[in-house]
mmCIF file of C-alpha atoms in Angstrom:
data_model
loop_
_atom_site.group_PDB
_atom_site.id
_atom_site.type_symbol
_atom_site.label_atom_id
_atom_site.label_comp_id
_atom_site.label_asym_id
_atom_site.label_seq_id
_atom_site.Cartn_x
_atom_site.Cartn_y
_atom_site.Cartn_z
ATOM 1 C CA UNK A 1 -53.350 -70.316 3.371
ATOM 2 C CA UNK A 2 -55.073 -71.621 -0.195
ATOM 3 C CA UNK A 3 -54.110 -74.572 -1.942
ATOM 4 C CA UNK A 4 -54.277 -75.890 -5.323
ATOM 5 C CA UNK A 5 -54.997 -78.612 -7.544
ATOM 6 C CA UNK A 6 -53.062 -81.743 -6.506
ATOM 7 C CA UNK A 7 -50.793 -83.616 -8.655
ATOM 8 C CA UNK A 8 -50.019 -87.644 -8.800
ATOM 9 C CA UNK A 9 -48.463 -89.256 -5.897
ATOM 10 C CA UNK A 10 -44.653 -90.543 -6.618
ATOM 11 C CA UNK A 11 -44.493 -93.560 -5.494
ATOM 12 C CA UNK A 12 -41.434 -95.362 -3.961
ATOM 13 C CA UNK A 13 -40.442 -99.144 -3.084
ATOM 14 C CA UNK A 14 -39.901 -100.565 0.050
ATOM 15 C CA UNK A 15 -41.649 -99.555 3.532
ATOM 16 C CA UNK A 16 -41.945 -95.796 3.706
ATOM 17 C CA UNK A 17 -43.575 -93.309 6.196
ATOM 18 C CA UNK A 18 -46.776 -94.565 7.828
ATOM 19 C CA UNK A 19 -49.904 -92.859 7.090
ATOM 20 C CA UNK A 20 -50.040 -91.370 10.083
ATOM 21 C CA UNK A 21 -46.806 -89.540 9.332
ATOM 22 C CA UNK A 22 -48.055 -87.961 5.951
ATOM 23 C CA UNK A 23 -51.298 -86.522 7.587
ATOM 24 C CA UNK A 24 -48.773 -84.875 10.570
ATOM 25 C CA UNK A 25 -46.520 -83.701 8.267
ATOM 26 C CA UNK A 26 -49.254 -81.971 6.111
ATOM 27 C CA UNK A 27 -50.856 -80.746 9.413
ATOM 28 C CA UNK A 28 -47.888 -78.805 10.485
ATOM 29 C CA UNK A 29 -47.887 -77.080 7.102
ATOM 30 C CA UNK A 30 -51.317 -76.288 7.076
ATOM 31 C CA UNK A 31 -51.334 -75.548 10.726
ATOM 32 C CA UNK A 32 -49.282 -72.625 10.133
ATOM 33 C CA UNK A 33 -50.503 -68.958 10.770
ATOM 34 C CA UNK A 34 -50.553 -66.605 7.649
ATOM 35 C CA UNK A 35 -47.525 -64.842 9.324
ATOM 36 C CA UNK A 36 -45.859 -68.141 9.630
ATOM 37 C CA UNK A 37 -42.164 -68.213 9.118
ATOM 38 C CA UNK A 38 -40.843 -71.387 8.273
ATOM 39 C CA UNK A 39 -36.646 -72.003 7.569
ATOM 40 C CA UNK A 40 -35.667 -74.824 5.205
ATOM 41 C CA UNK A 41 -32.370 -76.950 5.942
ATOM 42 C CA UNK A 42 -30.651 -78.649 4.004
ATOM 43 C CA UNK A 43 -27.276 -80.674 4.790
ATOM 44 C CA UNK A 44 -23.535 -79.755 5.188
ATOM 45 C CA UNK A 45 -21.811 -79.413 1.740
ATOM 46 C CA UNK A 46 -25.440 -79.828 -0.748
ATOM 47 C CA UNK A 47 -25.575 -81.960 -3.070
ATOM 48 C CA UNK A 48 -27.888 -82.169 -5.687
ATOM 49 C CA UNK A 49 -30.866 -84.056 -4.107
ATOM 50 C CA UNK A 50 -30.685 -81.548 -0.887
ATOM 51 C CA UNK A 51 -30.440 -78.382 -2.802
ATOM 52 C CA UNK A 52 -33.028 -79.290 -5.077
ATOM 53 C CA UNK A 53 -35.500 -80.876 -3.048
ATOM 54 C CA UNK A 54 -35.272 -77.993 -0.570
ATOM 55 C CA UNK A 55 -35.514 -75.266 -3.023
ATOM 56 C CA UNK A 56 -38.277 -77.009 -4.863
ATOM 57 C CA UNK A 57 -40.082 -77.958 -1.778
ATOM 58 C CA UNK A 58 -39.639 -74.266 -0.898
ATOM 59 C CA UNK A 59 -41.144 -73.046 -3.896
ATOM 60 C CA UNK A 60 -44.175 -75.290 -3.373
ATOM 61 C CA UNK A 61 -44.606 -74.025 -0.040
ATOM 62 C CA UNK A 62 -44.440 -70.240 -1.481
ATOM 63 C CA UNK A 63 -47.256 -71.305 -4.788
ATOM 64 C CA UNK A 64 -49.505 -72.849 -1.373
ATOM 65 C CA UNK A 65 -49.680 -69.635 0.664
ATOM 66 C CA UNK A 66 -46.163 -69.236 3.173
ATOM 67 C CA UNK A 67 -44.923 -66.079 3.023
ATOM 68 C CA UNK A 68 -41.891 -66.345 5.582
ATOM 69 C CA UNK A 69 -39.875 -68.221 4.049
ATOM 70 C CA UNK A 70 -36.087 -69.277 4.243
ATOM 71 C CA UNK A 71 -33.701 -71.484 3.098
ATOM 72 C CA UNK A 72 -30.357 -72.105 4.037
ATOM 73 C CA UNK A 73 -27.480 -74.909 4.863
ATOM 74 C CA UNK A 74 -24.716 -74.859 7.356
ATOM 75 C CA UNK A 75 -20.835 -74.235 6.590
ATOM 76 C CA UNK A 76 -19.753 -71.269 4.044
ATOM 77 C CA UNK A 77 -23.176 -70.092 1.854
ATOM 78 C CA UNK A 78 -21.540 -71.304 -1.371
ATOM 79 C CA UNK A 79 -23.666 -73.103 -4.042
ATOM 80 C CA UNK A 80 -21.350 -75.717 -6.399
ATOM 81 C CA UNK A 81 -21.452 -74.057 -9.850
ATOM 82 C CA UNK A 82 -23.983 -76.811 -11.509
ATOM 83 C CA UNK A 83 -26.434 -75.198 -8.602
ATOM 84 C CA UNK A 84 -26.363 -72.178 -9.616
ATOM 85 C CA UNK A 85 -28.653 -71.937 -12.023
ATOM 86 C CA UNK A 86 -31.653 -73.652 -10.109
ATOM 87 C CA UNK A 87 -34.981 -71.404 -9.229
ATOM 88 C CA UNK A 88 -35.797 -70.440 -5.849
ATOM 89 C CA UNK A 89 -32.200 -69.632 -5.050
ATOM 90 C CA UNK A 90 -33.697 -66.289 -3.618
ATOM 91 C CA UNK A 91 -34.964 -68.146 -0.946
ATOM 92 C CA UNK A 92 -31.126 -68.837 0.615
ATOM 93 C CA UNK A 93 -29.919 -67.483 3.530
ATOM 94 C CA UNK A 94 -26.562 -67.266 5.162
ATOM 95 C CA UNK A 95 -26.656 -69.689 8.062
ATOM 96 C CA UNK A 96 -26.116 -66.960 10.450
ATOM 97 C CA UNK A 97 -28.900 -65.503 9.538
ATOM 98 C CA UNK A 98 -31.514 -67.942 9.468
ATOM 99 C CA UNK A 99 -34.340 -67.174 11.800
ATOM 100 C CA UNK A 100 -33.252 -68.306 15.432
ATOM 101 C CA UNK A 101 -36.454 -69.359 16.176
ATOM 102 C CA UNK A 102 -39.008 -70.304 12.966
ATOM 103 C CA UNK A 103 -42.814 -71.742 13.998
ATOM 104 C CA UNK A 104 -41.832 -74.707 11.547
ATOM 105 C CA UNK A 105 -37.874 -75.921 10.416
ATOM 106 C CA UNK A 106 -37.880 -78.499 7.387
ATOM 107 C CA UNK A 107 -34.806 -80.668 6.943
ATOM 108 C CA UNK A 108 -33.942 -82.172 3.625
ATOM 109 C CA UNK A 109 -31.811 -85.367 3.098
ATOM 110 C CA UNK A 110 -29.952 -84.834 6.095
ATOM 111 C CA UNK A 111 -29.197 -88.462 7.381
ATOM 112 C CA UNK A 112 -28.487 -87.324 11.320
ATOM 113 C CA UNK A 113 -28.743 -84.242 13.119
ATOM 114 C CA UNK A 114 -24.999 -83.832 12.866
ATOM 115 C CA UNK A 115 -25.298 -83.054 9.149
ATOM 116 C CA UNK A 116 -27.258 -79.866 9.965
ATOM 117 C CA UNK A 117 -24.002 -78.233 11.949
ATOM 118 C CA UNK A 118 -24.068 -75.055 13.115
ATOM 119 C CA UNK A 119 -27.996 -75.151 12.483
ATOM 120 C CA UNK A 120 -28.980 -78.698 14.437
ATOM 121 C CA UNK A 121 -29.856 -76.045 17.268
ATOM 122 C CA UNK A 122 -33.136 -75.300 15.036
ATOM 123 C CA UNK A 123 -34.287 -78.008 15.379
ATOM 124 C CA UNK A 124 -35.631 -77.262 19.199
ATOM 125 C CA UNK A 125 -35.620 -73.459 19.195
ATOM 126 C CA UNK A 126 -38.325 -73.969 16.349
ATOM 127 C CA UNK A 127 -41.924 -74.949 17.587
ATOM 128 C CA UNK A 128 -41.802 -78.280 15.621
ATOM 129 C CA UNK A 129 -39.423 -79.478 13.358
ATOM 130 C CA UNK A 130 -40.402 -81.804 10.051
ATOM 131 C CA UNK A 131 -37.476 -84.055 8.454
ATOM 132 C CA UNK A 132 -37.743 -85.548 4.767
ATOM 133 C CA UNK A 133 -34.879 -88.153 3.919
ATOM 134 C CA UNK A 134 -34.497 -91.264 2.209
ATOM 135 C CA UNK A 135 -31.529 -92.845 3.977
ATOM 136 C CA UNK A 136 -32.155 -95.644 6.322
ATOM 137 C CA UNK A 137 -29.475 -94.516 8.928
ATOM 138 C CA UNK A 138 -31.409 -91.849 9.462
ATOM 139 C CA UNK A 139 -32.797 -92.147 13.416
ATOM 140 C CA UNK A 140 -35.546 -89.581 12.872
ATOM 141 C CA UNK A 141 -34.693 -86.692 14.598
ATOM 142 C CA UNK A 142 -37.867 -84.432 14.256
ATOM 143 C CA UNK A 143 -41.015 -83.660 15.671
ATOM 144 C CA UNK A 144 -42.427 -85.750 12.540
ATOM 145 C CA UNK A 145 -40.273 -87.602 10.506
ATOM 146 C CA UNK A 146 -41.572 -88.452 6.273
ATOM 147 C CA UNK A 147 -37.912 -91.084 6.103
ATOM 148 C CA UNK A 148 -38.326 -93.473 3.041
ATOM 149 C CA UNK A 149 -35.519 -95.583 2.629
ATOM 150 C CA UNK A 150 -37.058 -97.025 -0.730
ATOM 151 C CA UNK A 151 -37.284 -93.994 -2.145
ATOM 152 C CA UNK A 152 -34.582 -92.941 -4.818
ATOM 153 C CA UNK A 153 -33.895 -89.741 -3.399
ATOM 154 C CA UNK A 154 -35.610 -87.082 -0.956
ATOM 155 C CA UNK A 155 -37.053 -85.054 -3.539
ATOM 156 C CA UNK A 156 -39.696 -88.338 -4.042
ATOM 157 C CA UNK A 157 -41.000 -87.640 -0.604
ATOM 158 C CA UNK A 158 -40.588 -84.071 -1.420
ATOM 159 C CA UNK A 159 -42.932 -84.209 -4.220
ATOM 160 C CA UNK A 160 -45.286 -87.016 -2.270
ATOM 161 C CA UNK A 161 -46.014 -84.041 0.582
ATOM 162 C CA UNK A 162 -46.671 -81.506 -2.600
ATOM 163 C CA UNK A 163 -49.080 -83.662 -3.698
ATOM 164 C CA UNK A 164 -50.727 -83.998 -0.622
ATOM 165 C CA UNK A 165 -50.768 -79.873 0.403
ATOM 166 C CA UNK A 166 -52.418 -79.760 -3.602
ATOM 167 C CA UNK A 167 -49.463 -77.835 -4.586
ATOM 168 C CA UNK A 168 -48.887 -78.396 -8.764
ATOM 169 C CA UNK A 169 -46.267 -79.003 -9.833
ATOM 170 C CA UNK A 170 -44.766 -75.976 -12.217
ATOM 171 C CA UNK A 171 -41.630 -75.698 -14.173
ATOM 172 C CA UNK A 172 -39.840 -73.870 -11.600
ATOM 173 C CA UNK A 173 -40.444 -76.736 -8.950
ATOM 174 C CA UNK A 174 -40.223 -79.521 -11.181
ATOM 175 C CA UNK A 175 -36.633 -78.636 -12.357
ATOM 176 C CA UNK A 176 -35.282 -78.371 -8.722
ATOM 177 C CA UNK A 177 -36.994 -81.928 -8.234
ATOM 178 C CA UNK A 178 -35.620 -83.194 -11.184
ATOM 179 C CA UNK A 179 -32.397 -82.095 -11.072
ATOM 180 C CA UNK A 180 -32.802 -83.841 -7.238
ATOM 181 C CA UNK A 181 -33.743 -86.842 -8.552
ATOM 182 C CA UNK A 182 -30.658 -87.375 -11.304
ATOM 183 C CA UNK A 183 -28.340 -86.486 -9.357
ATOM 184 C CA UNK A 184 -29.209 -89.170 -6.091
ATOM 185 C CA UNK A 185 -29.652 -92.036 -9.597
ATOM 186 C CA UNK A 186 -27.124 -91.284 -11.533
ATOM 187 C CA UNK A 187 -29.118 -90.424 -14.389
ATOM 188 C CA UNK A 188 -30.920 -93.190 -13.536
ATOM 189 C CA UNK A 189 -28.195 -95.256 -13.707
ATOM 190 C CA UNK A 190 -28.376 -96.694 -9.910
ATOM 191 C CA UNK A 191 -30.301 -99.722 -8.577
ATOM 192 C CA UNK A 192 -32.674 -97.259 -7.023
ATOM 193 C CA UNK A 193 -33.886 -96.712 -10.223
ATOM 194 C CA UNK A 194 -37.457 -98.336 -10.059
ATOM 195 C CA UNK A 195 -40.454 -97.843 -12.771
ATOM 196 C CA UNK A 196 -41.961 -94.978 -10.093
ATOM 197 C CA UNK A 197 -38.256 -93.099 -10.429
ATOM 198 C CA UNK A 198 -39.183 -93.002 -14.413
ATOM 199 C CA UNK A 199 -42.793 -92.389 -13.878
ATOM 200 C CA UNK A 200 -41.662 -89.127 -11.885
ATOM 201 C CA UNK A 201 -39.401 -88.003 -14.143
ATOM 202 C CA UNK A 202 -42.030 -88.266 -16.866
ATOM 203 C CA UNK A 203 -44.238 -85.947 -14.520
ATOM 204 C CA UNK A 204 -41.554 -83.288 -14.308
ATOM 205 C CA UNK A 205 -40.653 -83.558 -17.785
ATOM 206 C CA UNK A 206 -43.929 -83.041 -19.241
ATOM 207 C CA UNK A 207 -44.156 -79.295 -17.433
ATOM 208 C CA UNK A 208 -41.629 -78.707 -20.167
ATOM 209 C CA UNK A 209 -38.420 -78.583 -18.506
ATOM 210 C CA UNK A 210 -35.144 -79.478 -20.932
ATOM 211 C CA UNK A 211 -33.541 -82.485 -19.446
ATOM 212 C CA UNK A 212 -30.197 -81.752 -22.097
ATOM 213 C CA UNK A 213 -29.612 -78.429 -20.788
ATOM 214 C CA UNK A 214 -30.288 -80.028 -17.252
ATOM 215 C CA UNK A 215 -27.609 -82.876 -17.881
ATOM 216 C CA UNK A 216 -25.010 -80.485 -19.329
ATOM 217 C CA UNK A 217 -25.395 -77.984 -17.127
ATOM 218 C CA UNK A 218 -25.186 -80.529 -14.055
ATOM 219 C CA UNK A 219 -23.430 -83.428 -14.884
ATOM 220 C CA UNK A 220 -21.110 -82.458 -18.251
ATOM 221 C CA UNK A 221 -19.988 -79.234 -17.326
ATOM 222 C CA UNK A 222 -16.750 -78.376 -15.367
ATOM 223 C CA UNK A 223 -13.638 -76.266 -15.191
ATOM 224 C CA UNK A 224 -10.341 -77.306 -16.634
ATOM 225 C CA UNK A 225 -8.905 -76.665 -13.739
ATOM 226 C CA UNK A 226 -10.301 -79.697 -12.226
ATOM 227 C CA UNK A 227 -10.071 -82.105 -15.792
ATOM 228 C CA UNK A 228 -6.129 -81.328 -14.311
ATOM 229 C CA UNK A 229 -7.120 -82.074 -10.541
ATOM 230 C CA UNK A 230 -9.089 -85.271 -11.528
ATOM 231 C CA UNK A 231 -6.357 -86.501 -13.084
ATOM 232 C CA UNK A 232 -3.717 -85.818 -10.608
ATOM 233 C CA UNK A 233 -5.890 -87.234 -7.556
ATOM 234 C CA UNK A 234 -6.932 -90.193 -9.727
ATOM 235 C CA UNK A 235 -3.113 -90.749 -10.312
ATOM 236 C CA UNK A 236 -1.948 -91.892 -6.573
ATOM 237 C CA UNK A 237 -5.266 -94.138 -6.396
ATOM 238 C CA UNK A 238 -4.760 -97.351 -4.806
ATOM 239 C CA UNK A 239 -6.496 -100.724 -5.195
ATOM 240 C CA UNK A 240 -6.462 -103.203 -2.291
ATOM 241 C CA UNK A 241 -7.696 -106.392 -3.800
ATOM 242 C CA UNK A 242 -7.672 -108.272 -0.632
ATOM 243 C CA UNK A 243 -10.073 -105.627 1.222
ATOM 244 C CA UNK A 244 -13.467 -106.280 2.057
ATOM 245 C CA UNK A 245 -13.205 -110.374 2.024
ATOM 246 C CA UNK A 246 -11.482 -110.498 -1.407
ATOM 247 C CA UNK A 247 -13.747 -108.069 -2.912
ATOM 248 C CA UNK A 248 -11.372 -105.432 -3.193
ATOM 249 C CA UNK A 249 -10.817 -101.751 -2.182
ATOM 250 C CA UNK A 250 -10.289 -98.936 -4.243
ATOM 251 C CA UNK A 251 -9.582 -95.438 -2.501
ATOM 252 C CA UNK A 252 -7.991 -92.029 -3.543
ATOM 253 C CA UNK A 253 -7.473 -88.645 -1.981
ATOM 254 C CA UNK A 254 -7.229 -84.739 -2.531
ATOM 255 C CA UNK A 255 -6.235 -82.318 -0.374
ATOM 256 C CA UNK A 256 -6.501 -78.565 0.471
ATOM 257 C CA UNK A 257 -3.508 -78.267 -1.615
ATOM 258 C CA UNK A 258 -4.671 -80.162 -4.081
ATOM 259 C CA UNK A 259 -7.332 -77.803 -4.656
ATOM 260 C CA UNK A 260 -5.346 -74.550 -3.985
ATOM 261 C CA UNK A 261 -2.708 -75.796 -6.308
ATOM 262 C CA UNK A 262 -5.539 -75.958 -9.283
ATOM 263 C CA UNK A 263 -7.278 -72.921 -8.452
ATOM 264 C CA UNK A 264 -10.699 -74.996 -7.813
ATOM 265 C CA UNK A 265 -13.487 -75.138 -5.135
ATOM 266 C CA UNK A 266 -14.085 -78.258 -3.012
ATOM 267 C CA UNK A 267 -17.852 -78.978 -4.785
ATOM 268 C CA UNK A 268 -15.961 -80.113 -7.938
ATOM 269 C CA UNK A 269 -14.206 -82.914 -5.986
ATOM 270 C CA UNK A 270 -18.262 -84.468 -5.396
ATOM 271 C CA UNK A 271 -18.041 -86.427 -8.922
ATOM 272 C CA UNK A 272 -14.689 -87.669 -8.457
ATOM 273 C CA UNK A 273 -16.689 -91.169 -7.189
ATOM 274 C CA UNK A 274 -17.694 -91.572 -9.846
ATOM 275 C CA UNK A 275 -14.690 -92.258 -11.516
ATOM 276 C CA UNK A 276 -13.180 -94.260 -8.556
ATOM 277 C CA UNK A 277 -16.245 -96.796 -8.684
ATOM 278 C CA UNK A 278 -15.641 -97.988 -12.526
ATOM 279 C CA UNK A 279 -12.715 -100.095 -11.225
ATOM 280 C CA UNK A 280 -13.723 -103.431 -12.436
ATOM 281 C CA UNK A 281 -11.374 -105.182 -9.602
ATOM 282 C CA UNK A 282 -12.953 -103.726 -6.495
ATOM 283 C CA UNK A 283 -16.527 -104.133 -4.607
ATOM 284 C CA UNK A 284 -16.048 -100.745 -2.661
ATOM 285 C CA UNK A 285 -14.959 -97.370 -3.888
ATOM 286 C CA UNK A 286 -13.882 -94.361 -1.735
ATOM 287 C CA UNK A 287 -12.750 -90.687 -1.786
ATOM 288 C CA UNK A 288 -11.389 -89.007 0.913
ATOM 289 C CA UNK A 289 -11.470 -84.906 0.905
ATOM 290 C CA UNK A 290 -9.633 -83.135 2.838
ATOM 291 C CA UNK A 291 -12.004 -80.461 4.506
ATOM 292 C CA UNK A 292 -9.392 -78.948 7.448
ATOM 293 C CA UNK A 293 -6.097 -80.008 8.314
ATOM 294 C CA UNK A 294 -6.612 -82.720 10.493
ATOM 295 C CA UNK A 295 -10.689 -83.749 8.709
ATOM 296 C CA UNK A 296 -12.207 -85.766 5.872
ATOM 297 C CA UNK A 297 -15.165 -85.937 4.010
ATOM 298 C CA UNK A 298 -15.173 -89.293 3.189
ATOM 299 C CA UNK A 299 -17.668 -90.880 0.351
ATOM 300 C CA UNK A 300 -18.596 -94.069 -0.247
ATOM 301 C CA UNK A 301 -20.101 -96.916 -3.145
ATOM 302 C CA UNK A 302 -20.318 -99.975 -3.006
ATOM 303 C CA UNK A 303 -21.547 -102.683 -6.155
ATOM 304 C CA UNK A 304 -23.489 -104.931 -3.636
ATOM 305 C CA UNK A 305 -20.890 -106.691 -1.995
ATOM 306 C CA UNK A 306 -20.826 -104.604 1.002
ATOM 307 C CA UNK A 307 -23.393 -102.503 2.548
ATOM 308 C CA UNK A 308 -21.641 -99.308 3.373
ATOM 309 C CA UNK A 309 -24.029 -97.683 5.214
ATOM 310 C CA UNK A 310 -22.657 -99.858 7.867
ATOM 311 C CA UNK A 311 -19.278 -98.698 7.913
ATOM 312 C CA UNK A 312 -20.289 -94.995 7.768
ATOM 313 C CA UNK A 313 -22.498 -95.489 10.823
ATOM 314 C CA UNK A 314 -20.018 -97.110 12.997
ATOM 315 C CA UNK A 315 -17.410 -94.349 11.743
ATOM 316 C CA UNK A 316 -19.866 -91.974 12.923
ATOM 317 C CA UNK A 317 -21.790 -90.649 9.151
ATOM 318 C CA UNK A 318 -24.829 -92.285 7.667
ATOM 319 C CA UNK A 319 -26.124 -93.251 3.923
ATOM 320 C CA UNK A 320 -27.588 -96.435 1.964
ATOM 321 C CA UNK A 321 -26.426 -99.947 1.036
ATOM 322 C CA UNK A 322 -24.630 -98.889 -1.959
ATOM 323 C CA UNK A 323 -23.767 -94.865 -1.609
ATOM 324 C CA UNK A 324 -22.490 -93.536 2.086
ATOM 325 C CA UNK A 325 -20.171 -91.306 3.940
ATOM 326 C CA UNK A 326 -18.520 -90.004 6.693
ATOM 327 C CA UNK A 327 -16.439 -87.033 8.705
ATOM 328 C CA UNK A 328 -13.133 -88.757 9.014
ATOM 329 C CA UNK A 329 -10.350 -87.445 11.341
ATOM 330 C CA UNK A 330 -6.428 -87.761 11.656
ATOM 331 C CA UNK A 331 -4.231 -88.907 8.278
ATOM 332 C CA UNK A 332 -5.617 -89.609 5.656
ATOM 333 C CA UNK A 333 -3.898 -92.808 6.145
ATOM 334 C CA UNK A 334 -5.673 -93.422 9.346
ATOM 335 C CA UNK A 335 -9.121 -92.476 7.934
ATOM 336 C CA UNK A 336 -8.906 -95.622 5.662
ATOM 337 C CA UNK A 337 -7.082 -98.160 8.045
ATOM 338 C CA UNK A 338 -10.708 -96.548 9.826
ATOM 339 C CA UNK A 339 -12.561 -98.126 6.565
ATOM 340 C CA UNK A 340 -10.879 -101.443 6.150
ATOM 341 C CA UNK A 341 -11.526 -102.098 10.089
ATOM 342 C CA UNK A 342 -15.402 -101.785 9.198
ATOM 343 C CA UNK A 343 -15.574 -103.744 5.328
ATOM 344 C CA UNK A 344 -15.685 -107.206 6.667
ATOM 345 C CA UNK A 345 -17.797 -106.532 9.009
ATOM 346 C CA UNK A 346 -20.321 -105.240 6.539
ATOM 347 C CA UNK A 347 -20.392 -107.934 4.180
ATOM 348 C CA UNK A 348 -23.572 -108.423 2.512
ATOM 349 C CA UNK A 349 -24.358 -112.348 2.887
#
């Protein structure tokens, strides 16, 4: 396989992948045959950062030489609608038809195993398996594991291992990075923000991607049909001042019905946080999404108060300080009696 000319290192806070890790990780890639087939994973329901930092990983790995190439994610092979529009989406595969048995599986942002579903099994039918994340639940669960919990999202380690195969950098790639790395900030809103966050961005923006068109397209655009859900789920929320030590609880939910009733898909439900986590009176914010009849998707924020990550580990999910979630099961009533039992416990100080 032939390389090109390498770009500029990203760059992330805190204590990252050892050397040693990089130069494994960029071995397995450059180990491959030129018949290699490699399958990309990405977690259950994608969000942003694991869409994009697959699919722009993948189409780094297609500009250095692989040929055999697949991407996919586990449940129904639905992209949300601000997705749709990123390149490489040619690469995506069904899950159930995903090569059974790849020379090389790459997992993006995937916090545990469990996150890959139907497709953890990969993970030792292929002959080595290579995990990129940035949460610090994360046990590392491949063969080599690139797991920076300082970095913003996993499209910064994404871009790190680019760097180091000499892959550059092209509009294509940079927009599935970028697009990665807005939606795990916030638009650069979150306190994972650093100066190497910016000085990324200002790599992918100068190969002359539009971040406007981006922003709409991801974060401004949505149906009416869920303006009306948003406002009916944010309706019955509920704030619990005395949760979490006197910092205060606030927690909604929506359920299958909810969604049947406005004629909307369950990706549009992902931004509803985001309103939930304004509320001035409460440390901790959560969402609960109904998923099947008697399970949850559950996310989580926290403003510094609480780690989070905590409770979704000892509930059985995974995430960071301020930004985690879990699979909850039972009522939705019982889910969050599930939450309160874990806030004091993961008070921050």
């Amino acid at each position: 396989m032939t390389s090109t000319a390498s770009a500029p290192l990203a760059g992330a806070a805190g204590l990252g992948p050892a050397e040693a890790d990089w130069a494994a990780a960029e071995a397995l890639v450059r180990a491959l045959p030129p018949s290699g087939r490699v399958l990309l994973i990405c977690h259950i329901n994608p969000d942003g950062d694991a869409l994009g930092s697959m699919l722009g990983f993948g189409l780094g790995l297609r500009q250095f030489g692989v040929r055999e190439l697949q991407a996919t994610f586990p449940g129904p092979p639905e992209v949300p609608e601000p997705f749709r529009g990123l390149p490489g989406l040619d690469l995506l595969v069904p899950a159930e038809a995903a090569d059974p048995a790849p020379d090389l599986v790459i997992c993006f942002d995937a916090a545990s195993e469990s996150r890959l579903g139907e497709l953890a099994g990969r993970l030792s039918s292929a002959g080595a398996a290579l995990v990129l994340d940035h949460h610090a639940s994360n046990p590392g669960f491949g063969t080599v594991n690139l797991v920076d919990p300082g970095a913003a999202a996993t499209s910064v380690v994404a871009e790190q291992l680019l760097a180091r195969l000499g892959v550059v950098v092209d509009e294509a790639i940079a927009e599935c990075l970028y697009v990665a790395l807005t939606t795990d900030t916030g638009s650069f809103r979150f306190e994972a923000t650093t100066p190497a966050v910016h000085q990324m961005a200002a790599r992918l923006l100068a190969t002359g991607i539009s971040p406007g068109d981006i922003s709409r397209r991801v974060f401004d655009t949505r149906p009416f049909g869920a303006v009306r859900l948003f406002g009916e789920v944010l309706g019955r929320a509920r704030l619990e001042p005395a949760a979490a030590g006197g910092r205060g609880l606030v927690w909604t939910f929506a359920t299958l019905d909810d969604l049947a009733r406005h004629d909307q898909r369950p990706y549009v439900l992902e931004a509803l946080i985001d309103s939930v986590r304004c509320t001035a009176e409460a440390d901790v914010s959560c969402v609960v999404k109904q998923t099947k009849p008697a399970e949850w998707a559950v996310s989580m924020r926290s403003k510094g108060a609480v780690d989070v990550s905590r409770v979704a580990v000892a509930l059985g999910g995974g995430g960071h300080t301020f930004a985690a979630g879990f699979t909850g099961r039972g009522t939705v009533e019982q889910v969050v009696e599930s939450i309160r039992g874990q806030l004091d416990a993961a008070l921050i100080g």
